[in-house]
Amino acid sequence: MKELANLMNYRSDVKVVDATLRDGGLVNDFYFTDEFVRDLYHANIKAGVDYMEFGYKASREVFDETKFGKWKFCKDEDIREIVGENDTDLKIAVMADVGRCDYKTDIINRKDSPIDMIRVATYLNTIPTAVDMIEDAVNKGYEVSCNIMAISNAQESDLKVALDILGKSPVNIFYIVDSFGSLYPEQIARITDIYMEFAKKYNKKLGIHAHNNQQLAFANTIEAVGDGVDYLDGTYAAMGRGAGNCAMELLLGFLRNPKYNVYPVIQFIEKHMLKLREEGVVWGYDLQYLMTGLLNQHPRTAIQFTKDKRTDYSEFYKEIVVQD
Amino acid sequence: MKELANLMNYRSDVKVVDATLRDGGLVNDFYFTDEFVRDLYHANIKAGVDYMEFGYKASREVFDETKFGKWKFCKDEDIREIVGENDTDLKIAVMADVGRCDYKTDIINRKDSPIDMIRVATYLNTIPTAVDMIEDAVNKGYEVSCNIMAISNAQESDLKVALDILGKSPVNIFYIVDSFGSLYPEQIARITDIYMEFAKKYNKKLGIHAHNNQQLAFANTIEAVGDGVDYLDGTYAAMGRGAGNCAMELLLGFLRNPKYNVYPVIQFIEKHMLKLREEGVVWGYDLQYLMTGLLNQHPRTAIQFTKDKRTDYSEFYKEIVVQD
């Protein structure tokens, strides 16, 4: 149980990261209108959000540019088109996936870029490449986080080895990622303890990125903030892959720092997110995501179930139970 | 932080209460088909659910029987029509609201009734009448719980006085009720501590009934079970007033007691709940409920907003902020 003071008061170290374009882009292949992106940028500024993740720096060798919206690639000039010189308190982030990013060429020096932070996403088995990407980005002047994915399937001992390697790298932030939405708050607390051990040893900050398969993305995020995690990912209307993420409107409603303001988030959702849903873009909690979360599986089967507009949940359950 | 053992193992004292007909009935004025109720009864048996709440024992003096489905009144013969002699492990519960139940006449002796448990629902200022109802029900042979509503608006000292009075009554279970869906897990933990103090003193059990305004109904329920609360309310597909309740499918997925089985719940939702939604019955998390939860207000304004099919969330926010 956390202290009452933590609910009434706030830690000024807490930072809110809007991941709507990046995780939400996985739902609509990054086809957001410029108006959407511009309004989101201004809503984040008004809401007091600390970082806005614009999307991926995906390799144009690996992915066909004609098959995705521009925020899968986040060219500096496209970001610049939205933010200009970004003379605001809102910092700009992009995600760089290990093995799917030409970071040496596509990420230029920070002083010439509108981007402030590179979020390196890796699995446990690609940590050495992640370290190379981290060093590259730090050398170019960026703040850098490392998001270790799929940890709910990992051995604790492997995770500790990874955190020790990352601790020795110049990365600024370790991110706890509940990729499958399978973790309960008690588990988040224990995982945070492990991350915190290495964060303290190596003077790093912690972040959390949650998924809503079991309607726990927000609950897990506030569990983590009570345990000392500073960087909190949220998305507007919880838009994100599969069951979606921690809803920004819930998160800002919870945080007591007066710099945060939920009202611009509500306005944005009213103007843009209802329309997206009407256009047939589908995300959010549903039984198929609960099931993959419960079974600690990647949600890809559930996403396909959603795309196929299936509603035979009990048949799906039998399919994925057998699959394991 | 709870012990890992609690996640892997289970307390056999934990009981699951299906409140779908009762809290869900508030959404559709209790107009459930007999097939729905019969299938729900059988799903509960197969799922290992411990109690099924059929609805309210509402006064036919206060409410017009022609304006509601029969589960607002839960006549013994209507329950009997579904359950026969109920020769199963599933117990039958009904809710009796203080001031809206002719308990002296409408609740007959348990030995002549299919009902096992009376759930007395009260506000803090009607505790003396609640005690009278509790005594009446216990004398007639029932298990009895007392659900104190709207505690998030109450003074802690008043709550303690109420729990002390109830402690001296023959009630079996104190229920923690988050009527407005405004409480965070940390607050649930602290409130549980208060309830537990009186539960231990007077040898009572604890229960929890949560609402999902901030997507915390499930999170708050599993927080409570970790803190020693035994009776857990859930509803299929979270059907319930406004933002709904703790989803039965999430709850049974979480509980590790092998007697529970989520599959019949999934089957029921597939067959019945999708249809209800298609027919226009609306419940579940949405921005208007987040807002009333955040402001610790009764959701009635949000329910009206939903009924009016409004989507001007930001206007609604301004209305309810001013209202306070």
XYZ file of C-alpha atoms in Angstrom:
648
model
C 0.000 0.000 0.000
C 1.341 3.391 -0.973
C 1.203 6.419 1.275
C -1.840 8.679 1.194
C 0.498 11.615 0.651
C 1.441 10.192 -2.739
C -2.160 10.430 -3.909
C -2.698 13.983 -2.720
C 0.695 15.272 -3.672
C 2.899 14.579 -6.687
C 6.492 13.829 -7.655
C 7.766 16.489 -10.024
C 10.025 13.848 -11.615
C 7.010 12.218 -13.254
C 6.865 12.684 -17.036
C 3.954 11.847 -19.299
C 4.658 10.464 -22.762
C 1.934 10.554 -25.416
C 2.333 7.456 -27.606
C -0.895 7.911 -29.617
C 0.703 8.241 -33.035
C 3.183 5.438 -32.470
C 1.138 2.728 -30.760
C -2.107 4.006 -32.309
C -0.402 3.947 -35.690
C -0.178 0.188 -35.390
C -3.977 0.152 -35.650
C -4.371 2.260 -38.809
C -0.970 1.748 -40.466
C -0.032 5.287 -39.457
C -2.531 6.964 -41.772
C -3.269 10.018 -39.653
C -4.301 13.270 -41.285
C -2.053 16.293 -40.824
C -4.920 17.989 -39.017
C -5.063 15.094 -36.550
C -1.346 15.273 -35.872
C -1.271 19.049 -35.586
C -4.257 19.102 -33.217
C -2.683 16.329 -31.149
C 0.545 18.303 -30.910
C -1.334 21.374 -29.656
C -3.521 19.326 -27.299
C -0.376 17.822 -25.756
C 1.103 21.261 -25.223
C -2.073 22.533 -23.575
C -2.442 19.366 -21.485
C 1.090 19.710 -20.105
C 2.234 16.406 -21.620
C 6.035 16.119 -21.481
C 6.863 14.047 -24.559
C 5.021 13.298 -27.788
C 6.086 10.211 -29.691
C 5.475 10.819 -33.389
C 5.915 7.263 -34.603
C 8.707 4.961 -35.733
C 11.962 5.639 -37.489
C 11.342 2.544 -39.590
C 13.755 1.389 -42.247
C 12.658 2.267 -45.774
C 14.706 -0.716 -46.913
C 12.609 -3.076 -44.805
C 9.201 -1.426 -45.214
C 7.503 -0.197 -48.368
C 6.818 3.519 -47.955
C 3.734 3.328 -50.164
C 2.039 0.917 -47.767
C 2.112 3.049 -44.608
C 1.392 6.558 -43.498
C 4.389 8.810 -43.016
C 4.551 8.419 -39.235
C 5.972 4.938 -39.592
C 9.086 6.636 -40.937
C 9.066 9.966 -39.073
C 11.293 11.852 -41.436
C 12.654 14.910 -39.719
C 11.119 17.183 -42.353
C 7.649 15.672 -41.755
C 7.930 16.333 -38.026
C 9.259 19.819 -38.748
C 6.187 20.455 -40.904
C 4.038 20.003 -37.770
C 6.173 21.474 -35.021
C 8.286 24.107 -36.764
C 11.084 24.979 -34.346
C 8.984 23.428 -31.544
C 9.583 26.349 -29.258
C 7.560 24.700 -26.466
C 8.070 22.572 -23.344
C 6.838 19.488 -25.223
C 9.675 17.229 -26.274
C 9.528 15.077 -29.414
C 10.248 11.352 -29.359
C 10.393 8.597 -31.960
C 10.740 4.850 -31.603
C 13.546 2.888 -33.245
C 13.087 -0.881 -33.412
C 16.146 -3.090 -33.284
C 16.604 -4.665 -36.726
C 14.047 -2.430 -38.367
C 15.768 0.941 -38.286
C 18.666 2.326 -40.362
C 19.765 4.363 -37.389
C 23.242 5.173 -38.600
C 21.870 7.091 -41.575
C 18.261 7.950 -40.708
C 18.940 9.443 -37.294
C 20.895 12.654 -37.700
C 22.471 14.817 -35.017
C 20.017 16.191 -32.493
C 21.100 19.753 -33.065
C 19.865 19.476 -36.661
C 16.682 17.543 -35.803
C 13.335 18.394 -34.200
C 13.590 15.125 -32.256
C 14.654 15.110 -28.587
C 14.393 11.497 -27.582
C 15.036 8.141 -29.272
C 13.160 5.201 -27.788
C 15.028 2.014 -28.656
C 12.709 -1.018 -28.637
C 14.314 -4.417 -28.261
C 13.721 -8.003 -27.280
C 16.010 -9.630 -24.764
C 17.941 -11.500 -27.447
C 18.859 -8.326 -29.331
C 20.295 -6.336 -26.442
C 23.775 -5.998 -27.991
C 22.332 -4.307 -31.077
C 20.169 -2.175 -28.818
C 23.307 -1.025 -27.020
C 24.860 -0.077 -30.343
C 21.757 1.966 -31.204
C 21.763 3.577 -27.764
C 25.404 4.599 -28.089
C 24.766 5.951 -31.575
C 21.827 8.049 -30.360
C 23.562 9.321 -27.227
C 26.586 10.288 -29.292
C 24.295 12.238 -31.587
C 22.991 14.174 -28.588
C 19.630 12.528 -27.869
C 17.939 11.473 -24.681
C 17.526 7.718 -25.032
C 15.217 5.150 -23.501
C 15.355 1.410 -23.950
C 12.061 -0.478 -24.059
C 12.555 -4.184 -23.412
C 9.555 -5.947 -24.926
C 7.796 -9.202 -24.040
C 9.310 -9.461 -20.568
C 6.310 -11.417 -19.295
C 7.680 -14.356 -21.294
C 11.262 -13.886 -20.126
C 13.318 -15.530 -17.427
C 14.001 -13.215 -14.517
C 17.683 -14.102 -14.609
C 17.925 -13.172 -18.304
C 16.188 -9.883 -17.582
C 18.751 -9.096 -14.884
C 21.637 -9.792 -17.251
C 20.038 -7.474 -19.808
C 19.495 -4.699 -17.268
C 23.102 -5.000 -16.172
C 24.321 -4.657 -19.761
C 21.980 -1.719 -20.386
C 23.040 -0.184 -17.084
C 26.579 0.050 -18.360
C 25.374 1.696 -21.578
C 24.710 5.438 -21.728
C 20.902 4.933 -21.943
C 18.879 7.312 -19.737
C 15.686 5.344 -19.105
C 14.756 1.659 -18.744
C 11.202 1.033 -19.856
C 9.013 -1.685 -18.359
C 6.798 -2.932 -21.199
C 3.814 -5.212 -20.686
C 3.641 -6.201 -24.355
C 0.939 -8.827 -23.929
C -1.165 -7.050 -21.319
C -0.758 -10.108 -19.161
C 0.615 -8.600 -15.954
C -1.266 -7.818 -12.745
C -0.408 -4.849 -10.503
C 1.304 -7.148 -7.994
C 3.585 -8.382 -10.747
C 4.279 -4.837 -11.925
C 5.363 -4.017 -8.366
C 7.767 -6.946 -8.304
C 9.146 -6.258 -11.782
C 9.614 -2.607 -10.846
C 11.689 -3.749 -7.870
C 14.029 -5.601 -10.221
C 14.309 -2.670 -12.621
C 14.782 -0.266 -9.714
C 17.708 -2.272 -8.374
C 19.603 -1.685 -11.624
C 18.287 1.854 -12.102
C 19.714 2.855 -8.727
C 22.981 1.051 -9.342
C 23.511 2.758 -12.698
C 21.662 6.036 -12.098
C 18.906 5.518 -14.668
C 15.244 6.497 -14.672
C 12.343 4.065 -15.159
C 9.355 4.183 -17.481
C 6.283 2.046 -18.080
C 4.290 1.170 -21.189
C 1.174 -0.895 -20.478
C -1.460 -2.673 -22.573
C -5.124 -2.962 -21.711
C -5.907 -6.619 -22.433
C -7.182 -7.136 -18.899
C -8.330 -3.553 -18.318
C -5.233 -3.040 -16.227
C -3.168 -0.622 -18.331
C -4.121 2.362 -16.159
C -4.045 0.375 -12.903
C -0.589 -0.995 -13.722
C 0.656 2.473 -14.625
C -0.466 3.999 -11.330
C 0.926 0.993 -9.467
C 4.265 1.702 -11.154
C 4.229 5.426 -10.417
C 3.647 4.579 -6.760
C 6.698 2.315 -6.936
C 8.973 5.070 -8.261
C 8.555 4.832 -12.036
C 8.792 8.303 -13.605
C 8.060 8.015 -17.332
C 4.439 7.092 -18.004
C 3.121 6.251 -21.461
C -0.471 7.049 -22.310
C -2.500 7.361 -25.495
C -5.595 9.401 -26.229
C -8.709 7.246 -25.793
C -6.194 4.455 -25.113
C -5.616 4.086 -28.873
C -3.029 1.396 -29.486
C -2.340 -2.049 -30.825
C -5.033 -4.578 -29.939
C -6.604 -3.758 -26.590
C -4.849 -0.398 -26.555
C -2.847 1.332 -23.846
C -3.206 3.375 -20.703
C -5.744 6.104 -21.510
C -4.238 9.578 -21.376
C -7.513 10.961 -19.987
C -7.349 8.541 -17.056
C -3.691 9.221 -16.428
C -3.932 13.027 -16.448
C -7.053 12.833 -14.284
C -5.041 10.880 -11.730
C -1.830 12.920 -11.656
C -1.971 15.767 -9.164
C 0.719 17.975 -10.683
C -1.113 21.203 -11.600
C 0.840 21.404 -14.858
C -1.385 18.619 -16.232
C -4.812 19.385 -17.598
C -7.252 16.751 -18.839
C -9.579 19.140 -20.656
C -7.602 19.473 -23.949
C -7.464 15.672 -24.069
C -11.244 15.468 -23.815
C -11.602 18.083 -26.541
C -9.252 16.189 -28.828
C -10.999 12.876 -28.292
C -14.359 14.490 -29.019
C -13.096 16.019 -32.252
C -10.921 13.230 -33.623
C -11.238 9.860 -31.910
C -14.991 9.443 -32.354
C -14.459 10.033 -36.071
C -11.720 7.431 -36.278
C -14.019 4.876 -34.691
C -16.835 5.807 -37.063
C -14.448 5.256 -39.953
C -13.998 1.698 -38.744
C -10.701 1.925 -36.904
C -11.040 -0.604 -34.074
C -9.061 -0.866 -30.851
C -9.708 -1.439 -27.182
C -10.588 -4.090 -24.629
C -12.538 -7.051 -25.940
C -12.728 -10.729 -25.037
C -10.172 -11.887 -27.603
C -7.556 -9.599 -26.041
C -8.448 -10.685 -22.542
C -7.821 -14.261 -23.658
C -4.370 -13.681 -25.192
C -3.474 -11.576 -22.145
C -4.612 -14.287 -19.778
C -2.581 -16.862 -21.672
C 0.435 -14.523 -21.880
C 0.487 -14.688 -25.670
C 1.281 -12.084 -28.309
C -2.057 -10.528 -29.373
C -1.525 -11.175 -33.084
C -4.186 -13.900 -33.196
C -6.628 -11.598 -31.407
C -5.858 -8.752 -33.800
C -6.590 -11.075 -36.729
C -9.843 -12.142 -35.031
C -10.776 -8.458 -34.790
C -9.845 -7.783 -38.432
C -11.936 -10.723 -39.552
C -14.871 -9.226 -37.612
C -15.335 -12.552 -35.867
C -17.454 -12.777 -32.722
C -17.193 -16.510 -32.038
C -15.189 -15.898 -28.902
C -15.552 -19.373 -27.481
C -14.229 -20.941 -30.698
C -11.281 -18.524 -30.611
C -10.558 -19.496 -27.021
C -10.315 -23.134 -28.029
C -7.984 -22.226 -30.907
C -5.493 -20.307 -28.807
C -5.504 -22.645 -25.831
C -4.488 -25.493 -28.108
C -1.876 -23.399 -29.870
C 0.365 -23.169 -26.838
C 2.743 -5.302 -2.421
C 1.070 -8.650 -1.927
C 2.946 -11.909 -1.729
C 3.678 -13.845 -4.889
C 2.112 -16.879 -3.250
C -1.256 -15.118 -3.278
C -1.174 -14.870 -7.054
C -0.199 -18.476 -7.647
C -2.330 -19.958 -4.940
C -5.848 -19.086 -3.750
C -7.855 -18.553 -0.606
C -10.740 -20.984 -0.520
C -12.747 -18.373 1.435
C -13.122 -16.297 -1.710
C -16.674 -16.254 -3.103
C -17.751 -14.870 -6.459
C -21.106 -13.128 -6.721
C -22.707 -12.621 -10.140
C -24.613 -9.315 -10.056
C -25.461 -9.205 -13.783
C -29.244 -9.240 -13.435
C -29.298 -6.781 -10.561
C -26.761 -4.133 -11.579
C -27.240 -4.883 -15.277
C -30.990 -4.555 -14.764
C -30.422 -0.899 -13.961
C -29.402 -0.476 -17.607
C -32.423 -2.111 -19.265
C -35.085 -1.705 -16.544
C -34.758 -5.430 -15.792
C -36.253 -6.557 -19.100
C -34.299 -9.760 -19.507
C -35.791 -12.673 -21.418
C -36.375 -15.923 -19.556
C -33.871 -17.580 -21.884
C -31.239 -15.022 -20.861
C -31.865 -15.620 -17.159
C -31.964 -19.394 -17.504
C -28.749 -19.471 -19.546
C -27.080 -17.142 -17.055
C -28.092 -19.429 -14.217
C -26.589 -22.444 -15.966
C -23.454 -20.526 -16.995
C -22.919 -19.531 -13.368
C -23.227 -23.127 -12.245
C -20.739 -24.300 -14.856
C -18.361 -21.415 -14.131
C -18.274 -22.268 -10.433
C -19.775 -18.911 -9.395
C -20.880 -18.995 -5.744
C -23.872 -16.636 -5.699
C -26.205 -15.308 -8.364
C -28.061 -12.120 -7.564
C -31.379 -12.189 -9.395
C -32.361 -8.563 -8.899
C -34.129 -6.397 -6.360
C -36.920 -7.156 -3.929
C -38.416 -3.768 -4.789
C -41.606 -2.515 -3.231
C -44.636 -2.833 -5.503
C -46.120 0.067 -3.548
C -43.239 2.338 -4.538
C -42.635 1.060 -8.089
C -45.152 0.408 -10.856
C -44.864 -3.244 -11.853
C -45.887 -2.470 -15.425
C -42.860 -0.238 -15.936
C -40.134 -2.765 -15.142
C -39.148 -6.308 -15.919
C -39.868 -8.868 -13.238
C -36.343 -8.979 -11.824
C -36.853 -5.628 -10.170
C -39.282 -7.421 -7.890
C -37.832 -10.944 -7.749
C -40.966 -12.707 -6.645
C -40.094 -16.080 -5.224
C -42.259 -17.835 -7.798
C -40.408 -16.116 -10.667
C -37.063 -17.267 -9.302
C -38.487 -20.731 -8.730
C -39.549 -20.798 -12.380
C -35.863 -20.560 -13.358
C -34.127 -22.569 -10.658
C -36.709 -25.142 -9.563
C -35.421 -26.560 -6.290
C -31.954 -25.203 -7.160
C -30.281 -28.439 -6.243
C -26.837 -26.985 -7.028
C -23.888 -25.315 -5.283
C -24.949 -21.921 -6.640
C -26.691 -19.812 -4.016
C -29.389 -17.287 -4.873
C -29.231 -13.673 -3.692
C -31.478 -10.636 -4.025
C -30.923 -7.008 -3.103
C -33.226 -5.129 -0.746
C -32.891 -1.332 -0.729
C -33.589 0.531 2.475
C -36.820 2.474 2.030
C -37.703 0.733 -1.220
C -38.523 -2.779 -0.012
C -41.532 -4.142 1.865
C -39.308 -6.635 3.569
C -41.673 -7.622 6.346
C -44.183 -8.994 3.865
C -42.233 -9.613 0.637
C -39.388 -11.586 2.177
C -40.717 -14.894 3.462
C -38.918 -17.519 5.532
C -35.860 -18.962 3.830
C -37.095 -22.521 4.222
C -40.025 -21.671 1.935
C -37.989 -19.580 -0.524
C -35.445 -20.298 -3.280
C -33.401 -17.336 -1.980
C -30.321 -17.892 0.193
C -28.956 -14.416 0.753
C -30.461 -10.972 1.248
C -28.171 -8.072 0.342
C -29.326 -4.997 2.238
C -28.272 -1.787 0.458
C -28.137 1.377 2.515
C -26.693 4.852 2.741
C -24.948 5.915 5.906
C -27.927 7.927 7.113
C -30.293 4.950 6.958
C -28.229 2.483 8.968
C -30.884 2.027 11.711
C -33.452 0.888 9.137
C -30.801 -1.317 7.552
C -30.258 -2.970 10.917
C -33.978 -3.629 11.207
C -33.947 -5.250 7.753
C -30.864 -7.275 8.639
C -32.473 -8.594 11.812
C -35.656 -9.425 9.935
C -33.722 -11.377 7.289
C -31.479 -13.191 9.741
C -34.518 -14.165 11.814
C -36.088 -15.593 8.680
C -33.004 -17.752 8.165
C -31.062 -15.902 5.443
C -27.408 -15.113 5.004
C -27.277 -11.321 4.995
C -24.834 -8.765 3.655
C -24.979 -5.030 4.120
C -23.817 -2.844 1.244
C -23.023 0.695 2.385
C -23.273 2.905 -0.676
C -21.579 6.168 -1.642
C -18.791 5.854 0.933
C -16.418 7.889 -1.227
C -18.487 10.918 -0.197
C -18.646 9.968 3.482
C -16.636 11.057 6.498
C -14.334 8.338 7.753
C -15.572 8.893 11.321
C -19.202 8.409 10.231
C -18.232 5.235 8.407
C -16.627 3.873 11.568
C -19.745 4.584 13.612
C -21.822 2.782 10.984
C -19.508 -0.232 10.929
C -19.649 -0.414 14.709
C -23.457 -0.401 14.667
C -23.520 -3.012 11.896
C -20.914 -5.048 13.748
C -23.327 -5.446 16.625
C -26.091 -6.548 14.251
C -26.352 -10.177 13.081
C -25.235 -9.284 9.512
C -22.713 -11.727 8.000
C -20.877 -9.563 5.469
C -19.902 -5.892 5.186
C -19.714 -4.780 1.580
C -17.332 -2.096 0.353
C -19.140 -0.293 -2.476
C -17.458 2.183 -4.818
C -20.762 3.636 -6.030
C -19.231 6.425 -8.090
C -16.240 4.526 -9.466
C -14.065 7.230 -7.999
C -11.647 5.211 -5.871
C -8.080 4.198 -6.727
C -6.529 0.901 -5.582
C -4.541 2.696 -2.878
C -7.766 4.060 -1.448
C -9.424 0.646 -1.624
C -6.521 -0.719 0.417
C -7.001 1.929 3.089
C -10.783 1.570 3.164
C -10.383 -2.196 3.437
C -8.179 -1.633 6.483
C -10.994 0.276 8.167
C -13.602 -2.354 7.292
C -11.253 -5.129 8.346
C -10.788 -3.594 11.794
C -14.525 -3.941 12.444
C -14.845 -7.248 10.589
C -12.246 -8.800 12.885
C -13.748 -7.264 16.001
C -17.225 -8.558 15.195
C -16.351 -11.703 13.237
C -17.798 -10.597 9.892
C -16.680 -11.218 6.325
C -15.942 -8.494 3.754
C -17.154 -8.035 0.199
C -16.508 -5.539 -2.612
C -18.682 -4.095 -5.350
C -16.788 -1.864 -7.790
C -17.715 0.397 -10.700
C -15.666 0.922 -13.831
C -15.747 4.704 -14.326
C -11.961 4.869 -14.329
C -11.356 1.365 -15.690
C -10.458 0.293 -12.176
C -13.342 -2.011 -11.219
C -11.264 -5.147 -11.803
C -8.056 -3.607 -10.442
C -9.848 -2.472 -7.284
C -11.418 -5.895 -6.851
C -8.099 -7.725 -7.050
C -6.541 -5.130 -4.751
C -9.295 -5.914 -2.250
C -8.923 -9.689 -2.536
C -5.227 -9.253 -1.804
C -6.197 -7.291 1.305
C -8.446 -10.052 2.663
C -11.827 -9.298 1.088
C -13.695 -12.540 0.364
C -16.928 -11.703 -1.486
C -16.272 -10.378 -4.975
C -19.005 -8.985 -7.201
C -18.683 -9.338 -10.959
C -21.029 -9.044 -13.920
C -20.864 -10.678 -17.323
C -19.227 -8.307 -19.829
C -19.179 -5.857 -16.884
C -22.861 -5.073 -17.493
C -24.055 -2.589 -14.904
C -25.233 0.921 -14.253
C -23.266 3.563 -16.164
C -19.679 2.457 -16.661
C -20.531 -1.024 -15.459
C -18.811 -3.271 -12.937
C -15.927 -5.654 -12.529
C -16.094 -8.003 -15.536
C -16.793 -11.599 -14.527
C -14.531 -12.840 -17.332
C -11.594 -10.845 -15.935
C -12.291 -11.931 -12.378
C -12.565 -15.656 -13.102
C -9.479 -15.462 -15.302
C -7.582 -14.055 -12.346
C -8.758 -16.367 -9.580
C -6.629 -19.480 -9.275
C -9.143 -21.723 -7.538
C -9.690 -24.631 -9.958
C -13.413 -24.579 -9.193
C -13.713 -21.456 -11.367
C -13.937 -21.718 -15.126
C -14.048 -18.729 -17.472
C -15.208 -20.632 -20.541
C -18.980 -20.728 -19.774
C -18.783 -16.968 -19.191
C -17.282 -16.449 -22.639
C -19.960 -18.650 -24.175
C -22.717 -16.700 -22.452
C -21.319 -13.328 -23.500
C -21.042 -14.519 -27.092
C -24.633 -15.724 -27.146
C -26.395 -12.994 -25.173
C -24.367 -9.870 -24.491
C -23.504 -9.046 -28.098
C -27.227 -9.200 -28.862
C -28.090 -6.848 -26.019
C -25.598 -4.329 -27.337
C -26.969 -4.676 -30.855
C -30.434 -3.980 -29.483
C -29.141 -0.672 -28.227
C -28.517 -1.431 -24.553
C -25.512 0.732 -23.631
C -23.114 0.393 -20.702
C -19.401 0.542 -20.067
C -16.477 2.902 -19.750
C -16.789 6.165 -21.609
C -15.524 9.701 -21.033
C -18.682 10.950 -19.301
C -18.308 8.252 -16.646
C -14.616 8.949 -16.214
C -15.550 12.564 -15.517
C -18.192 11.872 -12.853
C -15.833 9.316 -11.302
C -12.979 11.793 -11.269
C -15.196 14.402 -9.634
C -16.609 11.831 -7.182
C -20.170 12.475 -8.316
C -23.140 10.175 -8.756
C -23.183 9.086 -12.432
C -26.780 10.155 -13.029
C -25.741 13.116 -15.209
C -23.473 10.829 -17.226
C -26.240 8.254 -17.637
C -28.531 10.999 -18.960
C -25.761 12.131 -21.342
C -25.574 8.551 -22.607
C -29.348 8.246 -22.979
C -29.451 11.507 -24.925
C -26.800 10.039 -27.255
C -24.690 13.140 -26.705
C -21.009 13.156 -27.662
C -20.116 16.729 -26.713
C -17.882 15.540 -23.905
C -16.107 18.829 -23.354
C -19.426 20.657 -22.923
C -20.538 17.995 -20.459
C -17.325 18.427 -18.495
C -18.016 22.118 -18.115
C -21.570 21.382 -16.963
C -20.606 18.986 -14.209
C -17.602 20.906 -12.968
C -19.806 23.937 -12.414
C -22.539 21.878 -10.794
C -20.444 21.075 -7.744
